[in-house]
Amino acid sequence: VALDTHQLQNFIKLGQWEMAVKLAIKMNRKNDLRLTFVAMLHTLGEMIGHARLDNMVARWDEKELQQVLSHCRDWSTHSQYCLVAQTVLNAICRMVPPEILIDNDAIDD
C-alpha cells in the first residue's frame, strides 16, 4: 500500500494524470482520486483538463465507471467536493453511452 501511495504521488508530480487516476481507482482511494482530479484540472486549466478528463472517462471499463460514480455520489454530499463531483459526472454523461449508464449498478444505489 505504501509503495502504491508513493507511486501515485510520483505520477501526480510528473503530470502523468491517466496513470495517477488509474492507480487511485485501482487502490479504491476516493480522496486520492478526488485530489488527483482537482490537481489535474488546476494544473492543466479548464479547456485542456476537461478534454483530458473526457479522454480518460471514455476509456474506463464498467467496473471503473461504477467505482467513480459511487465516489461522485459521496463527493456530491459535501459542499467542498461537489464541484469536482459535478465535473466528473458531466464528463461521464457526455462520454459514456446512455445504455451503459442505464445498466450500471452504481446508479441504482
Short mmCIF file of N, CA, C and O in Angstrom, two decimals, residues 1 6-7 11 14 21 23 29 32 35 38-40 42 47 52 58 67 71 73 76 81 86 94-95 98 101 106 108:
data_model
loop_
_atom_site.label_atom_id
_atom_site.label_comp_id
_atom_site.label_asym_id
_atom_site.label_seq_id
_atom_site.Cartn_x
_atom_site.Cartn_y
_atom_site.Cartn_z
N VAL A 1 0.83 -1.19 0.00
CA VAL A 1 0.00 0.00 0.00
C VAL A 1 0.88 1.25 0.00
O VAL A 1 0.59 2.20 -0.72
N HIS A 6 3.15 5.97 -2.78
CA HIS A 6 4.33 6.69 -3.27
C HIS A 6 4.29 6.81 -4.80
O HIS A 6 4.58 7.87 -5.36
N GLN A 7 3.90 5.72 -5.47
CA GLN A 7 3.80 5.74 -6.93
C GLN A 7 2.74 6.74 -7.39
O GLN A 7 2.95 7.46 -8.36
N PHE A 11 3.29 9.91 -9.90
CA PHE A 11 2.51 10.16 -11.11
C PHE A 11 1.96 11.58 -11.11
O PHE A 11 2.00 12.27 -12.14
N LEU A 14 4.72 14.16 -11.73
CA LEU A 14 5.20 14.12 -13.11
C LEU A 14 4.12 14.50 -14.13
O LEU A 14 4.38 14.55 -15.33
N VAL A 21 -4.82 8.53 -12.05
CA VAL A 21 -6.25 8.23 -11.90
C VAL A 21 -6.47 6.72 -11.88
O VAL A 21 -7.19 6.20 -11.02
N LEU A 23 -4.41 4.37 -11.00
CA LEU A 23 -3.90 3.80 -9.75
C LEU A 23 -4.82 4.14 -8.58
O LEU A 23 -5.10 3.27 -7.74
N ARG A 29 -9.13 4.49 -3.51
CA ARG A 29 -8.84 5.60 -2.59
C ARG A 29 -9.58 6.83 -3.10
O ARG A 29 -9.04 7.61 -3.89
N ASP A 32 -7.88 10.27 -2.63
CA ASP A 32 -6.74 10.43 -3.53
C ASP A 32 -7.22 10.66 -4.96
O ASP A 32 -6.63 11.45 -5.69
N LEU A 35 -8.48 14.25 -5.16
CA LEU A 35 -7.35 15.18 -5.17
C LEU A 35 -6.59 15.12 -6.50
O LEU A 35 -6.09 16.15 -6.97
N VAL A 38 -8.66 17.14 -8.97
CA VAL A 38 -8.52 18.57 -8.66
C VAL A 38 -7.16 19.08 -9.15
O VAL A 38 -7.08 20.13 -9.80
N ALA A 39 -6.11 18.33 -8.85
CA ALA A 39 -4.76 18.75 -9.27
C ALA A 39 -4.65 18.79 -10.78
O ALA A 39 -4.07 19.72 -11.35
N MET A 40 -5.21 17.80 -11.45
CA MET A 40 -5.14 17.74 -12.91
C MET A 40 -5.87 18.94 -13.52
O MET A 40 -5.33 19.63 -14.39
N HIS A 42 -6.66 21.78 -12.16
CA HIS A 42 -5.99 23.04 -11.79
C HIS A 42 -4.71 23.24 -12.61
O HIS A 42 -4.45 24.34 -13.12
N MET A 47 -9.85 24.12 -20.17
CA MET A 47 -10.03 23.53 -21.50
C MET A 47 -9.27 22.19 -21.64
O MET A 47 -9.86 21.18 -21.98
N ARG A 52 -8.80 16.23 -21.26
CA ARG A 52 -8.07 15.07 -20.75
C ARG A 52 -9.00 14.17 -19.93
O ARG A 52 -8.95 12.94 -20.04
N ALA A 58 -13.81 8.08 -21.30
CA ALA A 58 -14.19 7.26 -22.46
C ALA A 58 -13.51 5.89 -22.45
O ALA A 58 -14.03 4.94 -23.05
N GLN A 67 -17.21 2.42 -9.88
CA GLN A 67 -16.49 2.90 -8.70
C GLN A 67 -16.45 4.44 -8.67
O GLN A 67 -16.70 5.05 -7.62
N HIS A 71 -18.07 7.14 -5.95
CA HIS A 71 -17.30 8.21 -5.30
C HIS A 71 -17.93 9.57 -5.57
O HIS A 71 -18.01 10.41 -4.66
N ARG A 73 -21.01 10.22 -6.02
CA ARG A 73 -22.19 10.33 -5.16
C ARG A 73 -21.77 10.80 -3.77
O ARG A 73 -22.39 11.70 -3.19
N SER A 76 -20.55 14.48 -3.84
CA SER A 76 -21.64 15.44 -4.06
C SER A 76 -22.35 15.82 -2.78
O SER A 76 -23.02 16.85 -2.73
N TYR A 81 -16.60 19.37 -1.99
CA TYR A 81 -16.20 18.44 -3.05
C TYR A 81 -17.19 18.36 -4.20
O TYR A 81 -16.94 17.67 -5.19
N GLN A 86 -19.37 17.17 -9.80
CA GLN A 86 -20.17 17.60 -10.94
C GLN A 86 -19.35 17.64 -12.24
O GLN A 86 -19.86 17.33 -13.31
N ARG A 94 -21.35 12.94 -20.85
CA ARG A 94 -21.04 13.26 -22.23
C ARG A 94 -20.32 12.13 -22.96
O ARG A 94 -20.48 11.96 -24.16
N MET A 95 -19.51 11.34 -22.23
CA MET A 95 -18.62 10.40 -22.90
C MET A 95 -19.07 8.94 -22.84
O MET A 95 -18.61 8.12 -23.62
N PRO A 98 -25.56 6.21 -23.06
CA PRO A 98 -26.65 6.08 -22.08
C PRO A 98 -26.97 4.63 -21.71
O PRO A 98 -27.28 4.36 -20.56
N LEU A 101 -24.79 3.52 -18.95
CA LEU A 101 -25.16 4.15 -17.68
C LEU A 101 -26.43 3.53 -17.11
O LEU A 101 -26.54 3.32 -15.90
N ALA A 106 -24.14 1.18 -10.07
CA ALA A 106 -23.87 2.32 -9.18
C ALA A 106 -24.98 3.36 -9.24
O ALA A 106 -25.19 4.10 -8.29
N ASP A 108 -28.17 2.72 -9.44
CA ASP A 108 -29.29 2.25 -8.64
C ASP A 108 -29.12 2.50 -7.15
O ASP A 108 -30.09 2.61 -6.43
#
